[in-house]
PDB file of C-alpha atoms in Angstrom:
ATOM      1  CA  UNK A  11     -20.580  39.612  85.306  1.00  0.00           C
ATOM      2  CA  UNK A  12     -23.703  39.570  87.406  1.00  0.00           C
ATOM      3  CA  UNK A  13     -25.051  36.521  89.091  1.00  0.00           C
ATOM      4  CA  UNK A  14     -28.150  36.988  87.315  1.00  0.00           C
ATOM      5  CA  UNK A  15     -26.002  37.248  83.970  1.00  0.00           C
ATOM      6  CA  UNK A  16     -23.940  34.000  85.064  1.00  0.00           C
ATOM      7  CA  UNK A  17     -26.902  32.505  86.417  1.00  0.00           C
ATOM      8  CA  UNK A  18     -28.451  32.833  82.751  1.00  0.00           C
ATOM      9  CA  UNK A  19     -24.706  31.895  81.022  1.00  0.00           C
ATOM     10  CA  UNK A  20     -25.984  28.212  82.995  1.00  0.00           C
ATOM     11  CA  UNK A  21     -29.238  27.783  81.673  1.00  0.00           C
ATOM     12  CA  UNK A  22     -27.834  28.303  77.840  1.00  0.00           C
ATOM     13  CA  UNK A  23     -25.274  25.741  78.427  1.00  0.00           C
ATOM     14  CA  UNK A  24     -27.780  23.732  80.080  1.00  0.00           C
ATOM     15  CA  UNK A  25     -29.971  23.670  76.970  1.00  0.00           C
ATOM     16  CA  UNK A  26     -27.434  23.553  75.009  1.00  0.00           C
ATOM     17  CA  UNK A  27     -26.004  20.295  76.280  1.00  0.00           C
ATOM     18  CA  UNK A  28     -29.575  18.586  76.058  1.00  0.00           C
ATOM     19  CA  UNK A  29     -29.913  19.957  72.653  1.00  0.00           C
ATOM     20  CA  UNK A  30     -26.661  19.266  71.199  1.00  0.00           C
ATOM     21  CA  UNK A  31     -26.683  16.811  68.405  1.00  0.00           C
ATOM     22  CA  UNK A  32     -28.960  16.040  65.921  1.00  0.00           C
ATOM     23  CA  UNK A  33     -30.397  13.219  64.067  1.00  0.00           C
ATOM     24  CA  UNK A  34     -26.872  12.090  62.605  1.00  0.00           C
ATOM     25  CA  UNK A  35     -24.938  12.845  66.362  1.00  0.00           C
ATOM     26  CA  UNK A  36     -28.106  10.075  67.598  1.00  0.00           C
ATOM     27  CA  UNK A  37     -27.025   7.263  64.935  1.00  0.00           C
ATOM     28  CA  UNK A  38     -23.611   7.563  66.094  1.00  0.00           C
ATOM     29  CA  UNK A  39     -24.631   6.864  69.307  1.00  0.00           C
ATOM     30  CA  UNK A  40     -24.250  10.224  71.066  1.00  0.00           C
ATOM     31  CA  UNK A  41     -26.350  11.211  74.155  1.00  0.00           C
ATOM     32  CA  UNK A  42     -27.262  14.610  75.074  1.00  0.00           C
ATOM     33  CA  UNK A  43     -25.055  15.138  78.151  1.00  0.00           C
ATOM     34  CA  UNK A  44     -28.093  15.153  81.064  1.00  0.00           C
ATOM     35  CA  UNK A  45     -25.581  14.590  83.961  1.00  0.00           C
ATOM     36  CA  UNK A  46     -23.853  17.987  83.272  1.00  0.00           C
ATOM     37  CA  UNK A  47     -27.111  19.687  81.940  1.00  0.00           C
ATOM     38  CA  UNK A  48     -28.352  19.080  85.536  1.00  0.00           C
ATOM     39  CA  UNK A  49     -25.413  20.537  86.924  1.00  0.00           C
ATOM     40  CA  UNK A  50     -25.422  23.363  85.155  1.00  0.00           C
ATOM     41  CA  UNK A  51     -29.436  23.674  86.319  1.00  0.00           C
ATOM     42  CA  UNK A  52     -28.351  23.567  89.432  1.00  0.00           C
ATOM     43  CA  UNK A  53     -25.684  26.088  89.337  1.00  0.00           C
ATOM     44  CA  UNK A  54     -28.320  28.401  87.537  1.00  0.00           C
ATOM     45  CA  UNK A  55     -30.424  27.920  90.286  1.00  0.00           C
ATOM     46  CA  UNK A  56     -27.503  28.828  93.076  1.00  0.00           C
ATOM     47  CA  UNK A  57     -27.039  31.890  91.280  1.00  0.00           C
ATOM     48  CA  UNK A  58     -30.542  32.942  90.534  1.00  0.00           C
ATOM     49  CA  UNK A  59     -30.837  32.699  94.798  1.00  0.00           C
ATOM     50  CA  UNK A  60     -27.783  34.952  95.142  1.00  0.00           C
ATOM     51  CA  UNK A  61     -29.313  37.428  92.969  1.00  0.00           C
ATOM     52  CA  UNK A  62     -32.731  37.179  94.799  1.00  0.00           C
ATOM     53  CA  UNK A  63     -34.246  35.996  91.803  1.00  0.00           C
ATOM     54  CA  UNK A  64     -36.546  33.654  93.615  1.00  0.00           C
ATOM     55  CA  UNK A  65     -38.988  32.344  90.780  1.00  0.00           C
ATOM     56  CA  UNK A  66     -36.007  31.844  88.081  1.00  0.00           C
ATOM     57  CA  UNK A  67     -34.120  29.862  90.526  1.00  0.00           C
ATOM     58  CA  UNK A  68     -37.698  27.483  91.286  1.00  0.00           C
ATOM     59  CA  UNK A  69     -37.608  27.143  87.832  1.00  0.00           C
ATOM     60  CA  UNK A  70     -34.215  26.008  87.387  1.00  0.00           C
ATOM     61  CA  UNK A  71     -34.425  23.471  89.701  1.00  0.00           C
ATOM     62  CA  UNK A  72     -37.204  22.659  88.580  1.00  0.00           C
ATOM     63  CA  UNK A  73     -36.042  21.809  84.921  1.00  0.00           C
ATOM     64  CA  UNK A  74     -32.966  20.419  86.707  1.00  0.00           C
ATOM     65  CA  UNK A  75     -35.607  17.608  88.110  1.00  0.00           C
ATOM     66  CA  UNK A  76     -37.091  17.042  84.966  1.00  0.00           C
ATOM     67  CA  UNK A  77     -33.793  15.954  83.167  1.00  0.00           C
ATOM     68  CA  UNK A  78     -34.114  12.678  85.686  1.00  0.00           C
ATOM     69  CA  UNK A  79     -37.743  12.410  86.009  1.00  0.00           C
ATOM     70  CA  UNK A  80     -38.293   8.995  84.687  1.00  0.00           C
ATOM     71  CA  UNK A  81     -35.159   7.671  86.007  1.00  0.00           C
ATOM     72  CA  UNK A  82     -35.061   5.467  88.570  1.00  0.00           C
ATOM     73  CA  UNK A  83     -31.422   5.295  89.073  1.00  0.00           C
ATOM     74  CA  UNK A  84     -31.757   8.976  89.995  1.00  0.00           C
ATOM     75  CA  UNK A  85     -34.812   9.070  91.932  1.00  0.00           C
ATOM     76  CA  UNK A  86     -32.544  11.089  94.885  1.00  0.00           C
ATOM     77  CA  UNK A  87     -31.192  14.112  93.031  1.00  0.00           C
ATOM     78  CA  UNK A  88     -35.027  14.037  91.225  1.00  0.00           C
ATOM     79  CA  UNK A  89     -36.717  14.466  94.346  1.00  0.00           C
ATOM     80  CA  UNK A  90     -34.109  16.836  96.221  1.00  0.00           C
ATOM     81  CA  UNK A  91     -34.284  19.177  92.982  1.00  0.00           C
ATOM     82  CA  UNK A  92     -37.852  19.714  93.585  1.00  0.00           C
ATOM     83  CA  UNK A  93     -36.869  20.376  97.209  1.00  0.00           C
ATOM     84  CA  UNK A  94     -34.968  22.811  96.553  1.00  0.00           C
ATOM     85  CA  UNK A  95     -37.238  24.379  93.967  1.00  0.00           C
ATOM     86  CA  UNK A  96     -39.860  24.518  96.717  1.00  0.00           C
ATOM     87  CA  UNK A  97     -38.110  26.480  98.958  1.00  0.00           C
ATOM     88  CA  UNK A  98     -37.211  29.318  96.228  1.00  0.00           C
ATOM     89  CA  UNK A  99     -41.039  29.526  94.943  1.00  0.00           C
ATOM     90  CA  UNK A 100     -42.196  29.590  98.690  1.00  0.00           C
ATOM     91  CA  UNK A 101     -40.465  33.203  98.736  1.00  0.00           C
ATOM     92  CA  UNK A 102     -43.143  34.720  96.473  1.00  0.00           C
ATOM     93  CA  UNK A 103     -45.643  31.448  95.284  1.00  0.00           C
ATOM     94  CA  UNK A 104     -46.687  29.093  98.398  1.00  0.00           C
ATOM     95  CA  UNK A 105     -48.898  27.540  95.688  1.00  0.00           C
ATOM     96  CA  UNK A 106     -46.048  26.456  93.246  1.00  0.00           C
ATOM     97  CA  UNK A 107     -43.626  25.904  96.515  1.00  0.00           C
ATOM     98  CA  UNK A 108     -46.638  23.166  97.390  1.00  0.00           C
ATOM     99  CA  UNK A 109     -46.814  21.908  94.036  1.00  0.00           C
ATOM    100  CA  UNK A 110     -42.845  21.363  94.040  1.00  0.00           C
ATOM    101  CA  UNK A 111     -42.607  20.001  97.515  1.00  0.00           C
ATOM    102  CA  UNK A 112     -45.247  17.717  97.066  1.00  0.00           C
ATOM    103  CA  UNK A 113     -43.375  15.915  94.194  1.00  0.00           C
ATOM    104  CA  UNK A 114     -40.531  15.550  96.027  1.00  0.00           C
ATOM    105  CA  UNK A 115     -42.435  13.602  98.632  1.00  0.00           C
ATOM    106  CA  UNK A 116     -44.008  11.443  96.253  1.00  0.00           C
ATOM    107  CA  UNK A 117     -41.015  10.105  94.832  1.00  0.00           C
ATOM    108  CA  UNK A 118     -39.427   9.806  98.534  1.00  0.00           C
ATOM    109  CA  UNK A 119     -42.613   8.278  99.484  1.00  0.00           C
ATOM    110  CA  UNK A 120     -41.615   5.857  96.120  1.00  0.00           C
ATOM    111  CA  UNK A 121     -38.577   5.444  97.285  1.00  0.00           C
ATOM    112  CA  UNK A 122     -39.143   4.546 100.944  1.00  0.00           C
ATOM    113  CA  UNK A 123     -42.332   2.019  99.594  1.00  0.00           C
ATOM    114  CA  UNK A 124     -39.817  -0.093  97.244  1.00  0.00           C
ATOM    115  CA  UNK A 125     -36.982  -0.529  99.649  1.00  0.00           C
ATOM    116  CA  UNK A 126     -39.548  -1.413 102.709  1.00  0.00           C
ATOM    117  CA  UNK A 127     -41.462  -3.671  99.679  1.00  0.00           C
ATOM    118  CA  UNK A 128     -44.853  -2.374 100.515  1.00  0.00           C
TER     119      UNK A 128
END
């Protein structure tokens, strides 16, 4: 299997895990699985890099960031996903690699402010 075959194996199990469930799954108090989604992002990611596959690995960090977006327990691995999704879009999109670095630095920034208080 190629990476760029394993790398897309990831992102199905990915959305799978996020999507798993439905309406009755919900009432009986079952979450989509986010922590492991993320992982698997991530591992998507790592293997879209092997594979030189710059812009599907920015992307897959990228959705791995979303998962904890709003999350402010998980504020770290939010802003170090965009990080990382930076670096892979500055390979062949400095404007998206901005765009992705930038929010990484605002939630550091947010990070920094509430533990200094200001």
């Amino acid at each position: 299997m190629t990476d760029k075959e394993k790398a897309e194996e990831y992102l199905n199990r990915a959305k799978n895990l996020l999507s798993s469930g439905g309406f009755f799954s919900r009432m009986m108090g079952h979450k989509p699985d986010a922590e492991e989604a993320m992982i698997m992002y991530k591992k998507a990611g790592t293997r879209f890099k092997v594979a030189q596959l710059w812009k599907d690995a920015a992307l897959a960090y990228m959705a791995a960031a979303k998962i904890y977006e709003n999350d402010k327990n998980e504020k770290y691995a939010t802003a170090e996903n965009y990080a990382e999704a930076g670096n892979c879009f500055r390979k062949e999109s400095p404007n998206d690699a901005l765009n992705a670095y930038q929010k990484s630095i605002d939630i550091y920034f947010e990070m920094v402010s509430q533990f200094l208080k200001i």
